[in-house]
Every structure is written in structure tokens, then in C-alpha cells.
mmCIF file of C-alpha atoms in Angstrom:
data_model
loop_
_atom_site.group_PDB
_atom_site.id
_atom_site.type_symbol
_atom_site.label_atom_id
_atom_site.label_comp_id
_atom_site.label_asym_id
_atom_site.label_seq_id
_atom_site.Cartn_x
_atom_site.Cartn_y
_atom_site.Cartn_z
ATOM 1 C CA MET X 26 0.026 0.199 -0.149
ATOM 2 C CA GLU X 27 2.873 2.535 0.807
ATOM 3 C CA ARG X 28 4.478 1.765 -2.701
ATOM 4 C CA ILE X 29 0.952 2.524 -4.314
ATOM 5 C CA TYR X 30 0.641 5.501 -2.243
ATOM 6 C CA SER X 31 3.812 7.104 -2.903
ATOM 7 C CA LYS X 32 3.062 7.156 -6.743
ATOM 8 C CA HIS X 33 0.163 9.548 -6.089
ATOM 9 C CA SER X 34 1.299 11.677 -3.337
ATOM 10 C CA PRO X 35 3.091 15.046 -3.798
ATOM 11 C CA ARG X 36 6.715 15.158 -2.742
ATOM 12 C CA ARG X 37 9.312 17.744 -2.029
ATOM 13 C CA ARG X 38 12.297 17.351 -4.357
ATOM 14 C CA PRO X 39 15.560 16.905 -2.916
ATOM 15 C CA GLY X 40 17.027 20.292 -2.133
ATOM 16 C CA GLU X 41 13.922 22.218 -3.214
ATOM 17 C CA PRO X 42 13.145 25.123 -0.883
ATOM 18 C CA VAL X 43 10.077 24.791 1.221
ATOM 19 C CA CYS X 44 8.567 28.127 -0.351
ATOM 20 C CA ARG X 45 9.081 26.670 -3.822
ATOM 21 C CA PHE X 46 7.598 23.297 -2.988
ATOM 22 C CA TYR X 47 4.239 25.033 -1.643
ATOM 23 C CA ASN X 48 4.291 27.243 -4.603
ATOM 24 C CA ARG X 49 4.262 24.339 -6.717
ATOM 25 C CA GLN X 50 1.518 22.929 -4.805
ATOM 26 C CA ILE X 51 -0.544 25.961 -5.283
ATOM 27 C CA ARG X 52 0.238 26.099 -9.124
ATOM 28 C CA SER X 53 -0.978 22.419 -9.235
ATOM 29 C CA LYS X 54 -4.128 23.060 -7.733
ATOM 30 C CA HIS X 55 -5.015 25.795 -10.086
ATOM 31 C CA LEU X 56 -4.276 23.605 -12.846
ATOM 32 C CA ALA X 57 -6.482 20.835 -11.204
ATOM 33 C CA ILE X 58 -9.375 22.937 -11.045
ATOM 34 C CA LYS X 59 -8.788 24.156 -14.696
ATOM 35 C CA LYS X 60 -8.670 20.495 -15.655
ATOM 36 C CA MET X 61 -11.786 19.599 -13.789
ATOM 37 C CA ASN X 62 -13.660 22.530 -15.235
ATOM 38 C CA GLU X 63 -12.667 21.453 -18.875
ATOM 39 C CA ILE X 64 -13.759 17.840 -18.225
ATOM 40 C CA GLN X 65 -17.282 19.123 -16.877
ATOM 41 C CA LYS X 66 -17.809 21.202 -19.833
ATOM 42 C CA ASN X 67 -17.280 18.274 -22.167
ATOM 43 C CA ILE X 68 -19.755 15.946 -20.367
ATOM 44 C CA ASP X 69 -23.420 16.283 -21.665
ATOM 45 C CA GLY X 70 -26.213 15.978 -18.815
ATOM 46 C CA TRP X 71 -24.132 16.960 -16.046
ATOM 47 C CA GLU X 72 -26.207 17.807 -12.940
ATOM 48 C CA GLY X 73 -25.637 18.389 -9.124
ATOM 49 C CA LYS X 74 -22.349 19.796 -7.729
ATOM 50 C CA ASP X 75 -19.368 21.029 -9.932
ATOM 51 C CA ILE X 76 -16.542 18.405 -9.971
ATOM 52 C CA GLY X 77 -14.348 21.033 -8.241
ATOM 53 C CA GLN X 78 -16.735 21.396 -5.302
ATOM 54 C CA CYS X 79 -16.431 17.672 -4.277
ATOM 55 C CA CYS X 80 -12.907 16.932 -5.681
ATOM 56 C CA ASN X 81 -9.318 18.189 -5.407
ATOM 57 C CA GLU X 82 -7.569 16.257 -7.891
ATOM 58 C CA PHE X 83 -7.709 14.529 -11.302
ATOM 59 C CA ILE X 84 -6.294 11.171 -11.103
ATOM 60 C CA MET X 85 -6.496 9.538 -14.614
ATOM 61 C CA GLU X 86 -8.910 8.649 -17.350
ATOM 62 C CA GLY X 87 -9.426 5.947 -19.920
ATOM 63 C CA GLY X 88 -11.665 3.482 -21.451
ATOM 64 C CA LEU X 89 -13.365 0.520 -19.526
ATOM 65 C CA THR X 90 -15.788 -1.970 -20.482
ATOM 66 C CA LYS X 91 -18.919 -2.017 -18.129
ATOM 67 C CA ILE X 92 -20.027 -5.777 -17.949
ATOM 68 C CA GLY X 93 -23.681 -5.790 -18.949
ATOM 69 C CA ALA X 94 -23.477 -2.541 -21.251
ATOM 70 C CA LYS X 95 -23.530 -2.471 -24.919
ATOM 71 C CA HIS X 96 -20.882 0.258 -25.191
ATOM 72 C CA GLU X 97 -17.608 0.917 -23.756
ATOM 73 C CA ARG X 98 -17.398 3.711 -20.965
ATOM 74 C CA HIS X 99 -14.975 6.436 -20.747
ATOM 75 C CA ILE X 100 -14.080 7.040 -17.131
ATOM 76 C CA PHE X 101 -12.770 10.052 -15.371
ATOM 77 C CA LEU X 102 -11.240 9.258 -11.876
ATOM 78 C CA PHE X 103 -10.968 12.039 -9.280
ATOM 79 C CA ASP X 104 -10.060 11.742 -5.727
ATOM 80 C CA GLY X 105 -13.886 12.205 -4.821
ATOM 81 C CA LEU X 106 -15.806 11.051 -7.879
ATOM 82 C CA MET X 107 -15.580 8.178 -10.623
ATOM 83 C CA ILE X 108 -17.507 9.411 -13.568
ATOM 84 C CA SER X 109 -18.602 6.929 -16.152
ATOM 85 C CA CYS X 110 -19.412 8.330 -19.593
ATOM 86 C CA LYS X 111 -20.679 7.287 -22.984
ATOM 87 C CA ALA X 112 -19.144 8.690 -26.234
ATOM 88 C CA ASN X 113 -21.630 11.242 -27.758
ATOM 89 C CA HIS X 114 -22.702 9.848 -31.174
ATOM 90 C CA GLY X 115 -25.543 10.542 -33.588
ATOM 91 C CA GLN X 116 -27.801 13.644 -33.414
ATOM 92 C CA SER X 117 -26.255 15.005 -30.350
ATOM 93 C CA ARG X 118 -23.318 15.901 -32.382
ATOM 94 C CA LEU X 119 -25.089 17.703 -34.939
ATOM 95 C CA PRO X 120 -25.637 21.585 -35.240
ATOM 96 C CA GLY X 121 -28.041 22.748 -32.859
ATOM 97 C CA TYR X 122 -27.254 19.990 -30.118
ATOM 98 C CA SER X 123 -24.589 19.861 -27.457
ATOM 99 C CA ASN X 124 -20.934 19.911 -28.568
ATOM 100 C CA ALA X 125 -20.037 17.793 -25.578
ATOM 101 C CA GLU X 126 -17.861 14.698 -26.397
ATOM 102 C CA TYR X 127 -19.333 12.438 -23.635
ATOM 103 C CA ARG X 128 -22.733 11.849 -22.075
ATOM 104 C CA LEU X 129 -22.944 11.206 -18.434
ATOM 105 C CA LYS X 130 -24.128 7.890 -17.292
ATOM 106 C CA GLU X 131 -23.341 7.774 -13.640
ATOM 107 C CA LYS X 132 -21.372 9.125 -10.793
ATOM 108 C CA ILE X 133 -19.629 6.903 -8.124
ATOM 109 C CA ILE X 134 -18.726 8.675 -4.880
ATOM 110 C CA MET X 135 -15.301 7.208 -3.991
ATOM 111 C CA ARG X 136 -15.808 7.298 -0.219
ATOM 112 C CA LYS X 137 -18.680 5.083 -0.295
ATOM 113 C CA ILE X 138 -17.247 2.131 -2.402
ATOM 114 C CA GLN X 139 -15.213 -0.862 -1.855
ATOM 115 C CA ILE X 140 -12.889 -2.229 -4.636
ATOM 116 C CA ILE X 141 -12.984 -6.029 -5.325
ATOM 117 C CA ASP X 142 -10.650 -7.738 -7.705
ATOM 118 C CA LYS X 143 -12.311 -10.292 -9.977
ATOM 119 C CA ASP X 144 -10.513 -13.411 -11.356
ATOM 120 C CA ASP X 145 -10.834 -13.852 -15.192
ATOM 121 C CA THR X 146 -13.792 -16.173 -16.319
ATOM 122 C CA SER X 147 -15.198 -17.282 -19.605
ATOM 123 C CA GLU X 148 -17.417 -14.067 -19.427
ATOM 124 C CA TYR X 149 -14.877 -11.382 -18.717
ATOM 125 C CA LYS X 150 -11.024 -10.776 -17.991
ATOM 126 C CA HIS X 151 -9.042 -8.100 -16.442
ATOM 127 C CA ALA X 152 -12.132 -7.245 -14.252
ATOM 128 C CA PHE X 153 -12.866 -5.432 -10.836
ATOM 129 C CA GLU X 154 -16.003 -4.501 -9.089
ATOM 130 C CA LEU X 155 -17.153 -1.488 -7.195
ATOM 131 C CA VAL X 156 -19.704 -2.101 -4.457
ATOM 132 C CA SER X 157 -21.285 0.673 -2.579
ATOM 133 C CA LYS X 158 -22.495 0.843 0.923
ATOM 134 C CA ASP X 159 -26.158 0.047 -0.309
ATOM 135 C CA GLU X 160 -24.747 -3.024 -2.072
ATOM 136 C CA ASN X 161 -25.180 -1.709 -5.417
ATOM 137 C CA SER X 162 -22.302 -2.881 -7.710
ATOM 138 C CA VAL X 163 -20.668 -2.129 -10.889
ATOM 139 C CA LEU X 164 -18.508 -4.534 -12.906
ATOM 140 C CA PHE X 165 -15.615 -2.951 -15.106
ATOM 141 C CA ALA X 166 -12.973 -4.747 -17.337
ATOM 142 C CA ALA X 167 -10.007 -3.431 -18.767
ATOM 143 C CA LYS X 168 -8.417 -4.172 -21.988
ATOM 144 C CA SER X 169 -5.130 -5.871 -20.577
ATOM 145 C CA ALA X 170 -3.514 -6.805 -17.393
ATOM 146 C CA GLU X 171 -1.555 -3.876 -17.257
ATOM 147 C CA GLU X 172 -4.459 -1.369 -17.523
ATOM 148 C CA LYS X 173 -6.335 -3.270 -14.846
ATOM 149 C CA GLY X 174 -3.211 -2.814 -12.675
ATOM 150 C CA ASN X 175 -3.066 0.938 -13.183
ATOM 151 C CA TRP X 176 -6.759 1.330 -12.177
ATOM 152 C CA MET X 177 -6.630 -0.981 -9.274
ATOM 153 C CA ALA X 178 -3.590 0.944 -8.096
ATOM 154 C CA ALA X 179 -5.256 4.361 -8.387
ATOM 155 C CA LEU X 180 -8.526 3.186 -6.734
ATOM 156 C CA ILE X 181 -6.722 1.490 -3.785
ATOM 157 C CA SER X 182 -4.507 4.392 -3.021
ATOM 158 C CA LEU X 183 -7.725 6.688 -3.056
ATOM 159 C CA GLN X 184 -9.595 4.202 -0.718
ATOM 160 C CA TYR X 185 -6.502 3.922 1.890
ATOM 161 C CA ARG X 186 -5.258 7.460 1.517
ATOM 162 C CA SER X 187 -6.261 8.726 4.878
ATOM 163 C CA THR X 188 -5.196 5.301 6.434
ATOM 164 C CA LEU X 189 -1.697 5.682 4.747
ATOM 165 C CA ASP X 190 -1.453 9.357 5.761
ATOM 166 C CA ARG X 191 -1.844 8.456 9.508
ATOM 167 C CA MET X 192 0.734 5.476 8.951
ATOM 168 C CA LEU X 193 3.238 7.725 7.294
ATOM 169 C CA ASP X 194 2.959 10.332 10.093
ATOM 170 C CA ALA X 195 3.311 7.558 12.643
ATOM 171 C CA VAL X 196 6.441 6.253 10.665
ATOM 172 C CA LEU X 197 8.039 9.852 10.447
ATOM 173 C CA LEU X 198 7.397 10.684 14.146
ATOM 174 C CA GLN X 199 8.986 7.478 15.103
ATOM 175 C CA GLU X 200 12.008 8.068 12.938
ATOM 176 C CA GLU X 201 12.419 11.558 14.302
ATOM 177 C CA ASN X 202 12.172 10.402 17.921
ATOM 178 C CA GLU X 203 14.725 7.748 16.958
ATOM 179 C CA GLN X 204 17.072 10.129 15.483
ATOM 180 C CA PRO X 205 16.512 13.451 16.790
ATOM 181 C CA LEU X 206 17.606 16.554 14.773
ATOM 182 C CA ARG X 207 21.193 17.496 15.479
ATOM 183 C CA LEU X 208 21.127 21.336 16.301
ATOM 184 C CA PRO X 209 23.893 23.896 17.279
ATOM 185 C CA SER X 210 25.109 24.068 20.602
ATOM 186 C CA PRO X 211 23.263 26.452 22.971
ATOM 187 C CA SER X 212 26.349 28.049 23.861
ATOM 188 C CA VAL X 213 26.545 29.540 20.142
ATOM 189 C CA TYR X 214 23.059 29.683 19.393
ATOM 190 C CA ARG X 215 20.646 30.412 22.302
ATOM 191 C CA PHE X 216 17.269 29.700 20.636
ATOM 192 C CA VAL X 217 17.889 25.914 20.771
ATOM 193 C CA VAL X 218 17.700 25.859 24.552
ATOM 194 C CA GLU X 219 15.175 23.190 25.513
ATOM 195 C CA ASP X 220 11.782 24.156 26.821
ATOM 196 C CA SER X 221 11.744 23.999 30.497
ATOM 197 C CA GLU X 222 9.816 25.961 33.396
ATOM 198 C CA GLU X 223 12.352 28.295 33.698
ATOM 199 C CA ASN X 224 12.056 29.856 30.217
ATOM 200 C CA VAL X 225 8.697 29.063 28.810
ATOM 201 C CA VAL X 226 5.038 28.425 30.412
ATOM 202 C CA PHE X 227 2.120 26.951 28.481
ATOM 203 C CA GLU X 228 -1.545 27.191 29.210
ATOM 204 C CA ASP X 229 -2.366 24.020 31.049
ATOM 205 C CA ASN X 230 -4.436 21.486 28.969
ATOM 206 C CA LEU X 231 -5.393 24.188 26.305
ATOM 207 C CA GLN X 232 -4.405 24.120 22.658
ATOM 208 C CA SER X 233 -5.648 26.209 19.807
ATOM 209 C CA ARG X 234 -7.908 24.685 17.050
ATOM 210 C CA ASN X 235 -4.801 23.487 15.242
ATOM 211 C CA GLY X 236 -3.525 21.602 18.193
ATOM 212 C CA ILE X 237 -0.650 24.279 18.835
ATOM 213 C CA PRO X 238 0.061 24.685 22.427
ATOM 214 C CA ILE X 239 -0.740 28.060 23.734
ATOM 215 C CA ILE X 240 1.948 30.091 25.319
ATOM 216 C CA LYS X 241 1.224 32.030 28.456
ATOM 217 C CA GLY X 242 4.694 33.420 29.073
ATOM 218 C CA GLY X 243 8.459 32.838 28.548
ATOM 219 C CA THR X 244 11.810 34.681 28.257
ATOM 220 C CA VAL X 245 12.302 37.068 25.379
ATOM 221 C CA VAL X 246 14.787 34.583 23.677
ATOM 222 C CA LYS X 247 12.262 31.765 24.037
ATOM 223 C CA LEU X 248 9.397 34.009 22.568
ATOM 224 C CA ILE X 249 11.500 34.964 19.759
ATOM 225 C CA GLU X 250 12.182 31.302 19.006
ATOM 226 C CA ARG X 251 8.577 30.591 19.074
ATOM 227 C CA LEU X 252 7.681 33.596 16.963
ATOM 228 C CA THR X 253 9.692 31.914 14.060
ATOM 229 C CA TYR X 254 9.255 28.165 15.079
ATOM 230 C CA HIS X 255 10.730 25.536 12.919
ATOM 231 C CA MET X 256 7.874 22.829 13.406
ATOM 232 C CA TYR X 257 4.842 25.064 12.934
ATOM 233 C CA ALA X 258 3.343 28.602 12.310
ATOM 234 C CA ASP X 259 1.420 30.184 14.966
ATOM 235 C CA PRO X 260 -0.368 33.439 13.645
ATOM 236 C CA ASN X 261 -2.265 33.982 16.672
ATOM 237 C CA PHE X 262 0.914 34.077 18.959
ATOM 238 C CA VAL X 263 2.569 36.344 16.393
ATOM 239 C CA ARG X 264 -0.463 38.997 16.706
ATOM 240 C CA THR X 265 -0.454 38.667 20.516
ATOM 241 C CA PHE X 266 3.382 39.092 20.541
ATOM 242 C CA LEU X 267 3.303 42.258 18.425
ATOM 243 C CA THR X 268 0.621 44.004 20.490
ATOM 244 C CA THR X 269 2.353 43.314 23.702
ATOM 245 C CA TYR X 270 6.225 43.220 22.979
ATOM 246 C CA ARG X 271 6.932 46.848 23.921
ATOM 247 C CA SER X 272 6.056 46.163 27.648
ATOM 248 C CA PHE X 273 8.970 43.961 27.958
ATOM 249 C CA CYS X 274 11.270 44.503 24.997
ATOM 250 C CA LYS X 275 12.598 47.643 23.214
ATOM 251 C CA PRO X 276 12.362 47.784 19.502
ATOM 252 C CA GLN X 277 16.125 47.897 18.875
ATOM 253 C CA GLU X 278 16.506 44.736 20.983
ATOM 254 C CA LEU X 279 13.715 42.834 19.013
ATOM 255 C CA LEU X 280 15.467 43.868 15.706
ATOM 256 C CA SER X 281 18.771 42.484 16.993
ATOM 257 C CA LEU X 282 17.066 39.128 18.286
ATOM 258 C CA LEU X 283 15.338 38.778 14.869
ATOM 259 C CA ILE X 284 18.675 39.074 12.947
ATOM 260 C CA GLU X 285 20.482 36.740 15.412
ATOM 261 C CA ARG X 286 17.604 34.208 14.894
ATOM 262 C CA PHE X 287 17.760 34.236 11.226
ATOM 263 C CA GLU X 288 21.748 33.924 11.420
ATOM 264 C CA ILE X 289 21.751 30.073 12.234
ATOM 265 C CA PRO X 290 25.105 28.436 12.768
ATOM 266 C CA GLU X 291 25.561 24.668 11.798
ATOM 267 C CA PRO X 292 26.155 22.029 14.371
ATOM 268 C CA GLU X 293 29.490 20.674 15.103
ATOM 269 C CA PRO X 294 30.722 18.349 12.371
ATOM 270 C CA THR X 295 30.388 14.602 13.246
ATOM 271 C CA GLU X 296 33.575 12.423 13.688
ATOM 272 C CA ALA X 297 33.027 11.167 10.337
ATOM 273 C CA ASP X 298 32.839 14.767 8.947
ATOM 274 C CA ARG X 299 36.006 15.642 10.746
ATOM 275 C CA LEU X 300 38.032 12.837 9.097
ATOM 276 C CA ALA X 301 36.912 13.825 5.700
ATOM 277 C CA ILE X 302 37.783 17.343 6.328
ATOM 278 C CA GLU X 303 41.294 16.363 7.450
ATOM 279 C CA LYS X 304 41.527 14.727 4.011
ATOM 280 C CA GLY X 305 40.556 17.863 2.123
ATOM 281 C CA GLU X 306 37.195 16.869 1.475
ATOM 282 C CA GLN X 307 34.115 19.121 1.960
ATOM 283 C CA PRO X 308 31.523 16.539 3.209
ATOM 284 C CA ILE X 309 27.768 17.319 3.753
ATOM 285 C CA SER X 310 26.561 14.638 6.088
ATOM 286 C CA ALA X 311 22.841 13.285 6.099
ATOM 287 C CA ASP X 312 22.642 15.081 9.440
ATOM 288 C CA LEU X 313 23.581 18.522 7.970
ATOM 289 C CA LYS X 314 21.149 18.117 5.165
ATOM 290 C CA ARG X 315 18.228 17.322 7.310
ATOM 291 C CA PHE X 316 19.064 20.272 9.686
ATOM 292 C CA ARG X 317 19.020 22.702 6.787
ATOM 293 C CA LYS X 318 15.939 21.311 5.468
ATOM 294 C CA GLU X 319 13.845 20.923 8.520
ATOM 295 C CA TYR X 320 15.180 23.664 10.762
ATOM 296 C CA VAL X 321 17.213 26.297 8.803
ATOM 297 C CA GLN X 322 14.764 26.633 5.997
ATOM 298 C CA PRO X 323 11.438 26.635 7.966
ATOM 299 C CA VAL X 324 12.793 29.343 10.492
ATOM 300 C CA GLN X 325 14.032 31.550 7.795
ATOM 301 C CA LEU X 326 10.842 31.276 5.798
ATOM 302 C CA ARG X 327 8.694 31.925 8.843
ATOM 303 C CA ARG X 328 10.983 35.179 9.189
ATOM 304 C CA LEU X 329 10.679 36.126 5.530
ATOM 305 C CA GLN X 330 6.998 35.389 5.644
ATOM 306 C CA SER X 331 6.305 37.985 8.166
ATOM 307 C CA PRO X 332 7.812 41.181 6.864
ATOM 308 C CA PHE X 333 5.298 42.927 9.099
ATOM 309 C CA VAL X 334 7.334 42.148 11.946
ATOM 310 C CA GLU X 335 10.140 44.081 10.626
ATOM 311 C CA THR X 336 7.839 46.993 9.490
ATOM 312 C CA HIS X 337 6.296 47.015 12.866
ATOM 313 C CA THR X 338 9.718 47.456 14.294
ATOM 314 C CA GLU X 339 10.753 50.121 12.010
ATOM 315 C CA TRP X 340 7.666 52.135 12.806
ATOM 316 C CA ALA X 341 8.520 51.675 16.518
ATOM 317 C CA PHE X 342 11.944 53.342 15.926
ATOM 318 C CA VAL X 343 10.047 56.267 14.436
ATOM 319 C CA ALA X 344 7.714 56.727 17.279
#
């Protein structure tokens, strides 16, 4: 299942900045909406919600034979719907009639179906069955075993996507716990000091809607760290900080701390790195790559995504 899911899940390219990755996702979303609108306009007899209102992603399309039907169906598969169409022939293609290439036959809601693999028989080959919760079913057959495999892979990945998401999150969390992120020494970068009762206080048993712990108070350094935290963004805390920081921090001090926060030193090289350096090499270990990807880039991105922090500080100088 993990192998199938990985084929249909967006991944950040190695070395790709976080901001570019999310921009790529936004562009992909716009292209997906455009694709869904084009498909819907090409289907005669469409009723109900637009495809874009119940789907986020176009998966694939192709011809399948519906067992028991006279004509081949053209199938459009989305993450929320499977749309079965018939080619528009005859008078509907004449002037004065719809110019749509396909005519709607049925819509299948993906979250309500079960996918069943079917063995080859004398009546059909390369088939699979879709069974809805109300026990209605439809049997489709592909032209080859390879085509059937492609359809089954896409359908199963959609059926188990939420489960696989949770499994992947659990695996990543376990890996993170087993191999904690290597950070600079607190003696050279004070924003990596561990949370304690002496430097930060959280609201007891209280979190935001996003599950982010609510900060009750802390040292200035710790608050700056949380202002540009590497694990998540907290807009509510940013707003609270900007309306209260003058009571405990001068604007000049805030600006200096933000600059210091942005200039992140790298952790001490490992023993293997030291040996390579002694040989005249310039190694970049997996730990260092991970540090740059999971710590440096998010922190600096949070800082760059919040230009109003700097603007707010500059206005404070004028005041």
C-alpha cells in the first residue's frame, strides 16, 4: 500500500526550498481546477455539484468496459468521484445540439465504495468490481492486465489514502524520535535551548484549534524562538506578541534578536565529517542536510513570511 500511495502523493524534490514546494502545490491546485472545469464542460447531461466542489485532484482517465452494457465507457477518476460516460454519437453531435464529447451515465462517490478484484472467467477478463454501501455494484473490465493494474493501483490508493497518511505520519514521528534533529550548541545559538519551566510557560491542557500549545509567558529569547518556530506557524501568537512586546522588549532589542535568530550556525561536524575534512574533502552529511531542510529553511521562511514584524519594528523606531 505504501508503494502504491507514494506514486500518487506529492513529494518535495531533494534540495527544493519549502516556499518553492508550496508554490508548486498551489500551481498544481490551479491546474487541477482548470482540468476539472474542462472535463465537466465536455460532459453532456451533468447535474448536481461541480466536480471542483467535491474533488481536489484529477487522477486518470481511460476506457473501460462495463459488464452488461452495450458500449464502452470512458472513465474520469478524481479523488472524490469516478465518472462513467458514454461517447456522444449521432444527433447530439449535430448543429443545434450539445457539442460535448461525452454523455454522463453515472457518478460514483469514492468514499462510499469498496474495490474488489475479480478473477478471469469465460464471461470477462481483467475485471474489478465497485460495491457501494447500499450493496449496489458495477463491474468494469480493462483491455489488459497492465491497464487493470493501473486502475486498481489508483483506486486502492484513494481508498486507503487517509489511513496511509496516518501511517506515514506515525513512521516519520517514530524516525524523528529515534534520530533527533542535530542542532547547534546552545552556547553558540541560544534559540535551541530546550523548553523548561524556567524559560516558557504553556496554558495547562489548552491548545488552539490546530493543536498548537498556547504560550502563557516566557523569556524574550524563547518568545522569539516561538515567533519563528521551525515545526509550525502560530499566527495567533505572532499577533499577540506584536501587541504586547513593547512592555518587555525595546524595538532595537527585538530587531537584533530577529537578526540573530535568522543567522543560524551549523551544528558541530560529526567524527566522520572531521575525518573527511582532514583529508581535504568538504562533506555534507545526512544530518547536516536534514538540519538545513527541517530547521534552517522553516525558521528563515517564517521570518521572511512575516515582513510586518520588521515593518512594525521600524515604525517603533520612528515613534
